[in-house]
């Protein structure tokens, strides 16, 4: 049995869809940002808090857990600048509670969702796992703190772990059953698609004076199903004993500017966006693009889905969501 903490959230729910094909899964989620409907019906669901030792103990008492995957973090760069306490309490404090309970129940395999935000403003165009980590916002720092804690726990307590540094997760499940659904939504692709569906007046481009080709920020967009598959190979590596302590980037290796993303959304949907050029958003690095060769070399994983197909899948999901809302 694999415990997926945060399995009702955007990335967690896509992981559960993949994982359930080969493993029994228990999801622990407090539904603060995730959705009950997003959890695959074949998974066991327990509503509870990552930071509550009592809730965790209930799960570890009842189920025989082989490994834990942790998706239950707050993950918005902008929000973390406004509310660092919230980020450190949950992303660091509550994760420590989880690690403590894991130790108590002798569960020593852990897959951790980390982020490109740990790199801060990288000094190289293509980020490898060796690139220095200097996060520039509390979100990135909260994730990096846990990375350090995992390394210490590996040395002292024999924890076996894989840290996966996601670049920009996007897209939706192939059947459009589940997809990105944040409230409020702050991410670029869903915002553009909601606008193209007539659900938002206009879109804002945050910053047009970055040192990039067209002045807007560049990101590496990766499909959630590609991310989910990386977790499966990481888990197999831990369970087989091949991996003991590893950190991998998960990206496509190709960067797109905010303007290019908007243009691709327009092309995919055949609609025109109304764009406002706005101020920079606090905490945003100009460029974050990954080299993910390490995980390809060691575990044979490679991102397969490019930006256009990512947006096509997200578009199918947003249309479906919009139809569902209209029929309610
Ligand atoms: N952006 C806009 N307008 C919007 C929304 C976003 O111009 O309305 C811009 C942002 O300023 C940024 C880019 O689009 O330059 C991407 O922004 P997102 O909010 O979609 O994503 P972020 O890059 O801020 O962050 C995401 C995740 C983080 C993760 C990071 C890794 O939310 O958890 O990717 O690169 F750390």
Short mmCIF file of C-alpha atoms and ligand atoms in Angstrom, two decimals:
data_model
loop_
_atom_site.label_atom_id
_atom_site.label_comp_id
_atom_site.label_asym_id
_atom_site.label_seq_id
_atom_site.Cartn_x
_atom_site.Cartn_y
_atom_site.Cartn_z
CA UNK A 1 0.00 0.00 0.00
CA UNK A 2 1.30 3.44 -0.96
CA UNK A 3 0.25 6.50 1.02
CA UNK A 4 -0.33 9.58 -1.13
CA UNK A 5 -0.58 12.68 1.00
CA UNK A 6 -2.35 15.41 -0.97
CA UNK A 7 -3.79 12.93 -3.47
CA UNK A 8 -6.89 15.09 -4.03
CA UNK A 9 -4.87 17.98 -5.43
CA UNK A 10 -3.97 18.75 -9.01
CA UNK A 11 -0.73 16.78 -9.33
CA UNK A 12 -1.56 14.24 -6.61
CA UNK A 13 -4.83 13.20 -8.25
CA UNK A 14 -3.09 12.61 -11.59
CA UNK A 15 -0.43 10.54 -9.84
CA UNK A 16 -3.12 8.42 -8.16
CA UNK A 17 -4.66 7.64 -11.58
CA UNK A 18 -1.30 6.18 -12.71
CA UNK A 19 -0.33 4.53 -9.44
CA UNK A 20 -3.64 2.74 -8.96
CA UNK A 21 -2.90 0.69 -12.10
CA UNK A 22 -0.30 -1.32 -10.19
CA UNK A 23 -0.59 -0.53 -6.48
CA UNK A 24 -3.10 -0.21 -3.67
CA UNK A 25 -3.34 3.44 -2.72
CA UNK A 26 -4.51 5.31 0.34
CA UNK A 27 -4.98 9.07 -0.04
CA UNK A 28 -4.78 11.39 2.94
CA UNK A 29 -6.04 14.88 2.16
CA UNK A 30 -7.80 17.61 4.14
CA UNK A 31 -9.55 18.88 0.98
CA UNK A 32 -8.40 22.42 1.73
CA UNK A 33 -7.46 22.88 -1.91
CA UNK A 34 -8.04 19.42 -3.37
CA UNK A 35 -11.31 17.83 -4.45
CA UNK A 36 -13.02 14.62 -3.38
CA UNK A 37 -14.18 14.04 -6.97
CA UNK A 38 -10.61 14.14 -8.25
CA UNK A 39 -9.55 11.04 -6.29
CA UNK A 40 -9.76 7.85 -8.31
CA UNK A 41 -12.62 5.68 -7.03
CA UNK A 42 -10.31 2.69 -6.59
CA UNK A 43 -8.18 4.52 -4.01
CA UNK A 44 -9.01 4.54 -0.30
CA UNK A 45 -9.66 8.06 0.92
CA UNK A 46 -9.03 9.34 4.44
CA UNK A 47 -9.86 12.95 5.19
CA UNK A 48 -7.26 14.37 7.53
CA UNK A 49 -4.40 16.77 8.07
CA UNK A 50 -0.77 16.23 7.24
CA UNK A 51 0.14 18.30 10.30
CA UNK A 52 -2.04 16.24 12.66
CA UNK A 53 -0.12 13.42 14.27
CA UNK A 54 -3.46 11.91 15.28
CA UNK A 55 -4.76 11.80 11.70
CA UNK A 56 -1.49 10.34 10.45
CA UNK A 57 -1.33 7.70 13.17
CA UNK A 58 -4.82 6.53 12.22
CA UNK A 59 -3.63 5.84 8.68
CA UNK A 60 -0.36 4.17 9.66
CA UNK A 61 -2.16 2.02 12.27
CA UNK A 62 -4.76 0.81 9.83
CA UNK A 63 -2.75 0.27 6.64
CA UNK A 64 0.55 -1.38 5.96
CA UNK A 65 2.38 1.45 4.19
CA UNK A 66 5.38 0.61 1.96
CA UNK A 67 6.19 4.14 0.84
CA UNK A 68 4.87 7.69 1.10
CA UNK A 69 4.45 10.30 -1.63
CA UNK A 70 3.94 13.86 -0.48
CA UNK A 71 1.94 16.37 -2.56
CA UNK A 72 0.26 18.25 0.28
CA UNK A 73 2.11 21.55 0.08
CA UNK A 74 1.15 25.10 -0.71
CA UNK A 75 2.80 25.97 -3.98
CA UNK A 76 2.18 29.54 -5.06
CA UNK A 77 5.22 31.74 -5.37
CA UNK A 78 3.24 35.00 -5.12
CA UNK A 79 1.18 33.89 -2.12
CA UNK A 80 4.31 32.73 -0.30
CA UNK A 81 5.66 36.29 -0.48
CA UNK A 82 2.47 37.55 1.22
CA UNK A 83 2.05 34.73 3.75
CA UNK A 84 5.39 33.10 4.60
CA UNK A 85 4.11 31.79 7.94
CA UNK A 86 1.48 29.73 6.16
CA UNK A 87 4.16 28.28 3.88
CA UNK A 88 6.64 27.39 6.59
CA UNK A 89 3.95 25.99 8.91
CA UNK A 90 2.59 23.64 6.31
CA UNK A 91 5.43 22.94 3.92
CA UNK A 92 8.07 22.54 6.63
CA UNK A 93 6.25 22.04 9.96
CA UNK A 94 3.59 19.61 8.79
CA UNK A 95 6.08 17.67 6.63
CA UNK A 96 8.22 17.15 9.74
CA UNK A 97 5.19 15.69 11.50
CA UNK A 98 4.73 13.27 8.61
CA UNK A 99 8.40 12.26 8.73
CA UNK A 100 8.18 11.75 12.51
CA UNK A 101 5.17 9.44 12.18
CA UNK A 102 6.86 7.55 9.34
CA UNK A 103 9.82 6.87 11.63
CA UNK A 104 7.53 5.73 14.40
CA UNK A 105 6.02 3.13 12.03
CA UNK A 106 9.34 2.20 10.42
CA UNK A 107 8.29 3.43 7.00
CA UNK A 108 11.48 4.63 5.35
CA UNK A 109 10.66 5.28 1.69
CA UNK A 110 9.63 8.77 0.69
CA UNK A 111 9.00 10.61 -2.56
CA UNK A 112 9.05 14.34 -2.17
CA UNK A 113 7.53 16.93 -4.50
CA UNK A 114 10.07 19.71 -4.77
CA UNK A 115 10.32 22.52 -7.24
CA UNK A 116 12.30 24.55 -9.73
CA UNK A 117 11.74 27.43 -7.32
CA UNK A 118 14.61 25.98 -5.22
CA UNK A 119 17.05 27.29 -7.85
CA UNK A 120 16.09 30.96 -7.48
CA UNK A 121 17.67 32.95 -10.28
CA UNK A 122 19.94 30.37 -11.88
CA UNK A 123 23.24 31.43 -13.40
CA UNK A 124 22.86 28.98 -16.28
CA UNK A 125 20.30 28.67 -19.08
CA UNK A 126 19.76 24.97 -18.62
CA UNK A 127 19.37 23.94 -14.99
CA UNK A 128 20.82 20.63 -13.84
CA UNK A 129 20.58 19.09 -10.38
CA UNK A 130 24.10 20.43 -9.77
CA UNK A 131 23.06 24.04 -10.35
CA UNK A 132 23.29 26.04 -7.11
CA UNK A 133 20.08 26.34 -5.12
CA UNK A 134 19.35 29.90 -3.97
CA UNK A 135 15.59 30.29 -3.72
CA UNK A 136 14.22 33.84 -3.88
CA UNK A 137 10.83 33.27 -2.27
CA UNK A 138 9.51 31.52 0.88
CA UNK A 139 7.88 28.80 -1.23
CA UNK A 140 11.20 27.77 -2.78
CA UNK A 141 12.95 28.07 0.58
CA UNK A 142 10.34 25.90 2.32
CA UNK A 143 10.94 23.14 -0.23
CA UNK A 144 14.71 23.42 -0.03
CA UNK A 145 14.56 23.17 3.77
CA UNK A 146 12.81 19.82 3.46
CA UNK A 147 15.39 18.69 0.91
CA UNK A 148 18.11 19.35 3.50
CA UNK A 149 16.08 17.62 6.21
CA UNK A 150 15.68 14.54 4.00
CA UNK A 151 19.44 14.35 3.46
CA UNK A 152 19.97 14.53 7.25
CA UNK A 153 17.32 11.88 7.90
CA UNK A 154 18.93 9.63 5.30
CA UNK A 155 22.27 9.85 7.10
CA UNK A 156 20.96 9.48 10.62
CA UNK A 157 17.81 7.38 10.29
CA UNK A 158 18.28 5.43 7.08
CA UNK A 159 15.51 7.23 5.22
CA UNK A 160 15.45 6.36 1.51
CA UNK A 161 14.09 9.18 -0.58
CA UNK A 162 13.68 10.67 -4.00
CA UNK A 163 13.23 14.41 -4.43
CA UNK A 164 11.55 15.46 -7.66
CA UNK A 165 12.00 19.08 -8.64
CA UNK A 166 9.05 19.91 -10.86
CA UNK A 167 9.18 22.70 -13.36
CA UNK A 168 5.80 24.12 -14.45
CA UNK A 169 3.12 21.44 -14.17
CA UNK A 170 0.31 21.89 -16.68
CA UNK A 171 -2.25 19.97 -18.74
CA UNK A 172 -4.98 17.54 -17.78
CA UNK A 173 -5.77 13.83 -17.71
CA UNK A 174 -6.28 12.30 -21.17
CA UNK A 175 -10.00 11.62 -20.65
CA UNK A 176 -10.53 15.15 -19.23
CA UNK A 177 -12.02 13.53 -16.11
CA UNK A 178 -9.68 15.56 -13.94
CA UNK A 179 -7.52 18.61 -14.51
CA UNK A 180 -6.29 21.81 -12.96
CA UNK A 181 -8.92 23.41 -10.71
CA UNK A 182 -7.55 25.94 -8.26
CA UNK A 183 -9.60 28.57 -6.49
CA UNK A 184 -8.49 31.23 -7.03
CA UNK A 185 -6.56 30.25 -10.16
CA UNK A 186 -3.18 31.95 -10.52
CA UNK A 187 -1.39 29.81 -13.12
CA UNK A 188 -0.80 31.06 -16.60
CA UNK A 189 -2.26 28.32 -18.82
CA UNK A 190 -5.59 27.88 -16.98
CA UNK A 191 -5.98 31.64 -16.74
CA UNK A 192 -5.51 32.07 -20.48
CA UNK A 193 -7.89 29.22 -21.27
CA UNK A 194 -10.54 30.52 -18.86
CA UNK A 195 -10.26 33.88 -20.57
CA UNK A 196 -10.65 32.25 -24.00
CA UNK A 197 -13.78 30.54 -22.69
CA UNK A 198 -15.21 33.91 -21.75
CA UNK A 199 -14.82 33.37 -18.00
CA UNK A 200 -12.36 36.26 -17.53
CA UNK A 201 -12.39 39.72 -19.03
CA UNK A 202 -8.72 39.79 -20.00
CA UNK A 203 -5.33 38.41 -19.07
CA UNK A 204 -2.31 40.20 -17.64
CA UNK A 205 1.28 39.56 -18.62
CA UNK A 206 3.32 40.08 -15.47
CA UNK A 207 6.48 41.88 -16.55
CA UNK A 208 7.64 42.73 -20.06
CA UNK A 209 11.12 44.00 -19.19
CA UNK A 210 12.87 40.75 -18.26
CA UNK A 211 16.14 39.92 -19.96
CA UNK A 212 14.55 37.40 -22.28
CA UNK A 213 13.89 37.36 -26.01
CA UNK A 214 10.50 39.10 -25.80
CA UNK A 215 10.84 40.55 -22.28
CA UNK A 216 8.43 38.07 -20.64
CA UNK A 217 9.31 35.20 -18.26
CA UNK A 218 10.34 31.85 -19.64
CA UNK A 219 9.19 28.60 -18.09
CA UNK A 220 9.49 24.89 -18.83
CA UNK A 221 5.98 23.40 -18.97
CA UNK A 222 5.57 19.73 -18.19
CA UNK A 223 2.44 17.62 -18.49
CA UNK A 224 1.03 16.29 -15.20
CA UNK A 225 0.87 12.78 -16.61
CA UNK A 226 4.58 12.94 -17.42
CA UNK A 227 5.13 14.07 -13.83
CA UNK A 228 2.98 11.22 -12.54
CA UNK A 229 5.01 8.68 -14.54
CA UNK A 230 8.23 10.02 -13.06
CA UNK A 231 6.84 9.25 -9.59
CA UNK A 232 6.14 5.68 -10.64
CA UNK A 233 9.72 5.05 -11.80
CA UNK A 234 11.06 6.79 -8.68
CA UNK A 235 8.90 4.56 -6.50
CA UNK A 236 10.05 1.45 -8.37
CA UNK A 237 13.65 2.57 -7.83
CA UNK A 238 13.06 2.94 -4.09
CA UNK A 239 11.15 -0.31 -3.68
CA UNK A 240 13.72 -2.33 -5.64
CA UNK A 241 16.59 -0.88 -3.60
CA UNK A 242 18.18 0.75 -6.68
CA UNK A 243 17.71 4.23 -5.20
CA UNK A 244 18.72 5.43 -1.74
CA UNK A 245 18.86 9.21 -1.94
CA UNK A 246 18.30 10.91 -5.24
CA UNK A 247 17.24 14.28 -6.62
CA UNK A 248 15.92 14.76 -10.14
CA UNK A 249 14.70 17.64 -12.26
CA UNK A 250 11.44 17.06 -14.08
CA UNK A 251 11.02 19.28 -17.11
CA UNK A 252 10.71 19.18 -20.88
CA UNK A 253 14.01 20.92 -21.51
CA UNK A 254 12.35 23.60 -23.60
CA UNK A 255 11.46 27.09 -22.41
CA UNK A 256 8.49 29.17 -23.54
CA UNK A 257 7.86 32.82 -22.77
CA UNK A 258 4.56 34.03 -21.38
CA UNK A 259 3.81 35.56 -24.78
CA UNK A 260 4.57 32.28 -26.56
CA UNK A 261 2.27 30.39 -24.19
CA UNK A 262 -0.55 32.84 -24.91
CA UNK A 263 0.04 32.52 -28.68
CA UNK A 264 0.01 28.71 -28.43
CA UNK A 265 -3.27 28.86 -26.50
CA UNK A 266 -4.71 31.07 -29.24
CA UNK A 267 -3.57 28.65 -31.93
CA UNK A 268 -4.88 25.56 -30.16
CA UNK A 269 -8.28 27.10 -29.43
CA UNK A 270 -8.64 29.21 -32.57
CA UNK A 271 -9.59 32.20 -30.38
CA UNK A 272 -8.01 35.59 -29.74
CA UNK A 273 -6.96 36.78 -26.29
CA UNK A 274 -7.24 40.29 -24.89
CA UNK A 275 -3.90 40.93 -23.23
CA UNK A 276 -2.89 43.64 -20.76
CA UNK A 277 0.80 44.29 -20.14
CA UNK A 278 1.29 44.56 -16.39
CA UNK A 279 3.96 45.02 -13.74
CA UNK A 280 6.27 42.21 -12.70
CA UNK A 281 4.92 39.80 -10.08
CA UNK A 282 7.08 39.64 -6.93
CA UNK A 283 9.27 36.57 -6.63
CA UNK A 284 9.33 35.58 -10.33
CA UNK A 285 12.70 34.57 -11.84
CA UNK A 286 13.13 35.47 -15.53
CA UNK A 287 13.90 31.99 -16.79
CA UNK A 288 13.51 28.45 -15.43
CA UNK A 289 14.31 25.64 -17.85
CA UNK A 290 15.41 22.14 -16.89
CA UNK A 291 17.84 19.60 -18.12
CA UNK A 292 16.31 16.32 -16.97
CA UNK A 293 18.98 14.00 -18.34
CA UNK A 294 19.84 12.53 -14.96
CA UNK A 295 16.50 10.79 -14.48
CA UNK A 296 16.53 9.65 -18.11
CA UNK A 297 19.97 8.14 -17.65
CA UNK A 298 19.27 6.52 -14.29
CA UNK A 299 15.59 5.57 -14.49
CA UNK A 300 14.72 5.81 -18.18
CA UNK A 301 12.12 8.57 -17.71
CA UNK A 302 11.71 11.36 -20.23
CA UNK A 303 8.94 13.93 -20.69
CA UNK A 304 6.90 12.93 -23.72
CA UNK A 305 4.28 15.63 -24.04
CA UNK A 306 5.14 19.03 -25.54
CA UNK A 307 3.53 22.43 -24.98
CA UNK A 308 0.94 22.22 -27.73
CA UNK A 309 -0.38 18.83 -26.56
CA UNK A 310 -0.28 20.07 -22.95
CA UNK A 311 -2.51 22.99 -23.89
CA UNK A 312 -4.80 20.75 -26.00
CA UNK A 313 -5.39 18.49 -22.99
CA UNK A 314 -5.95 21.49 -20.69
CA UNK A 315 -8.39 22.96 -23.23
CA UNK A 316 -10.44 19.73 -23.33
CA UNK A 317 -10.60 19.81 -19.54
CA UNK A 318 -11.57 23.48 -19.28
CA UNK A 319 -14.29 23.07 -21.90
CA UNK A 320 -15.67 20.08 -20.03
CA UNK A 321 -15.56 21.93 -16.72
CA UNK A 322 -17.32 24.87 -18.27
CA UNK A 323 -20.05 22.60 -19.76
CA UNK A 324 -20.50 20.89 -16.39
CA UNK A 325 -20.87 24.24 -14.64
CA UNK A 326 -23.34 25.42 -17.27
CA UNK A 327 -25.51 22.33 -16.79
CA UNK A 328 -25.66 22.68 -12.98
N1 LIG B 1 1.88 34.87 -15.46
C1 LIG B 1 1.36 35.96 -16.13
N2 LIG B 1 0.04 36.21 -15.97
C2 LIG B 1 -0.80 35.45 -15.21
C3 LIG B 1 -0.25 34.33 -14.54
C4 LIG B 1 1.11 34.07 -14.70
O1 LIG B 1 2.06 36.69 -16.82
O2 LIG B 1 -2.01 35.78 -15.11
C5 LIG B 1 3.31 34.57 -15.63
C6 LIG B 1 4.07 34.52 -14.33
O3 LIG B 1 4.49 35.81 -13.93
C7 LIG B 1 5.22 33.59 -14.70
C8 LIG B 1 4.59 32.61 -15.70
O4 LIG B 1 3.42 33.28 -16.18
O5 LIG B 1 6.22 34.31 -15.33
C9 LIG B 1 4.21 31.31 -15.09
O6 LIG B 1 3.44 31.58 -13.93
P1 LIG B 1 2.62 30.48 -13.13
O7 LIG B 1 1.91 31.20 -12.03
O8 LIG B 1 1.80 29.69 -14.08
O9 LIG B 1 3.74 29.52 -12.57
P2 LIG B 1 5.07 29.86 -11.71
O10 LIG B 1 6.23 29.80 -12.67
O11 LIG B 1 4.91 31.07 -10.90
O12 LIG B 1 5.10 28.69 -10.67
C10 LIG B 1 4.86 27.34 -11.00
C11 LIG B 1 4.32 26.65 -9.75
C12 LIG B 1 5.37 26.65 -8.67
C13 LIG B 1 6.68 26.10 -9.20
C14 LIG B 1 7.11 26.80 -10.45
C15 LIG B 1 8.33 26.12 -11.00
O13 LIG B 1 3.15 27.32 -9.27
O14 LIG B 1 4.91 25.84 -7.62
O15 LIG B 1 6.07 26.74 -11.41
O16 LIG B 1 8.82 26.75 -12.13
F1 LIG B 1 7.64 26.29 -8.28
#
